[in-house]
């Protein structure tokens, strides 16, 4: 039961990474047993470690079988015990991670970590859910509350034993000099700020661009889809929006960072860096998913693939788990602090998600009463803010009191006292049912398309494209979200908070598109604009800021050409490095030439490039450096120089390519093609010079993988000594891929180090479940001393997978550890 579990049977595991189903697995199509077999395992490998433990609150015996890749399968006699053991196991494997998740989400960091975190706590308190808890629980479906209560009981059972000294205190708490806290069920859902909405940061940046250079210049920063012409809302002065208006929003949505004791200081806010990160996230934070019908696969069964993209971390954001009890039998990935799974299957249906870019938030600008700064203009009169006083415990200091102000729209995040203005954010976060991903506890038990749609009608956040497949051979796609209905404005800029710009309720699921059993035999989403032609955009202003089409275009190209897709094909497509944007740029460059040595070298490499971001490619290194740091600023300088100080390097690559392909539509003057060529060549030459500085003068030694590295740094690494720090760190690993290719691997523009992408990938053989595959980087465990902390990272970096087992015989055959649990 101790943390620090080893990776037994690793050699056996690697031997069957991409091979046949392991010995002892069920035959194709064999259903899982109706009830779990607990404590009577007969197919365990002789090297499997077997432990026993007692758990407070457990009603009957249970079992956790951890396979050789660190994936736990939890068996219990009923649902309550199952979710209690899921919480117990989450604490057992990821206690530091989920404890920090809770403290951060509830704004209770300073109690453990001191006064440097007071300001972040204040920001976080503004964004917790404060509404009716009965409405909150009801929004997720009939079993949500019981699932959460059981899950929390399991977490608390483990935490109580740690607090009492019956279990060892994990090393992370020793490093930070803290202890884990007990949970309440409400903690699971009240936390909102770890989720994804959009697009308040873009609203602010668009206002800054409009002030500096006019709204037309903002076309270079983000391409609006469907085609849309924004306008400044009546009553808004875009120049009145401060550059740092989202300081508290930044603090509320960023991870917790730690520093050496001698360097501790308040968390600093850099508004330009924050707005740049928000722009980059449009293409970096997303996902790919697709589903293929039986007539288009080699097996005659559906294939469902999903690789969600988020910021990389150690421990990983996602956690793979199997949950097995009478009436509930699921396997897949979820977030370790939530009950259930959000991506996976239940033996009958399979499901996988990507972001569907609904605009779920707005920034409101208020005129304040000069005689009372707690009142704001509303429908011709003055309305009082709701002011809340909350205590804040601070380690090593006396308690403080937060004064938090809220308008009818949401929390006040900034006040301009000199000009009598206030700014507040309205977000679906403050509506019941929008705790990120918790709605999956509803759909994961559906047994057909109609049941799945019924659960998706309740889905709140984040806004998702869900793909679906079932053992009857049906496939489908449905987006789900709490979608604001805006009738008097489009949500692209801040708006006055005086009552003219209000949400008129929410769109329903039937107001959004969907597809079922498509004629093409496949469906795919990659965060692209996928509203169908003829969709009534003006009446249903879902959102206008989507990821570039490039990832989806490559996925569609492969799926439409492949007559019979295999699981291996699906895994290869998830790791496909083809840059569709690169293809377009190479086509433009083919007619150009230059006598400048750096430019000529760049043209030579680009014209011979296969448009793949391969780790060993010199041309890929030049291309990625070019588009990351040089191409965009060159076009902004040529097309919108007044906006250069605001847009900087945060340019929509797709728009730059559009301008490159049709210069007459974008460049003024007598020679638009010449102006285009000058921008292309100068920026390409600058990129070649940078690569030469970084990788040396010989192009034969250049390679994208020499720049593009994956390294997973634990948040506590700054607190560790020189001997412990390497134990917390995974990598560096050479990596192919980039932001806008299916093998999503976004990077920091300063040094090309990986920042976001697919840490979890899954490919499901629908109906022959034990043939399914998955990977989770850098490993399943959050314990730096466990073999499962880093064991999956080399496989992930090279595009390899491990079995995602489902049936009891297959799980037993791959067991590395068995924990048999009894009531205490």
PDB file of C-alpha atoms in Angstrom, residues 136-145 441-442 458:
ATOM      1  CA  UNK A 136     -25.600  22.761  -8.740  1.00  0.00           C
ATOM      2  CA  UNK A 137     -25.914  19.075  -7.915  1.00  0.00           C
ATOM      3  CA  UNK A 138     -29.120  18.678  -9.921  1.00  0.00           C
ATOM      4  CA  UNK A 139     -27.452  20.108 -13.030  1.00  0.00           C
ATOM      5  CA  UNK A 140     -25.143  17.104 -13.398  1.00  0.00           C
ATOM      6  CA  UNK A 141     -27.673  14.307 -13.313  1.00  0.00           C
ATOM      7  CA  UNK A 142     -29.242  12.066 -10.682  1.00  0.00           C
ATOM      8  CA  UNK A 143     -26.121  10.380  -9.295  1.00  0.00           C
ATOM      9  CA  UNK A 144     -23.604  13.226  -9.321  1.00  0.00           C
ATOM     10  CA  UNK A 145     -23.849  14.073  -5.642  1.00  0.00           C
ATOM     11  CA  UNK A 441     -20.268  11.394 -14.451  1.00  0.00           C
ATOM     12  CA  UNK A 442     -23.616  11.532 -16.251  1.00  0.00           C
ATOM     13  CA  UNK A 458     -26.965  18.889 -19.185  1.00  0.00           C
TER      14      UNK A 458
END
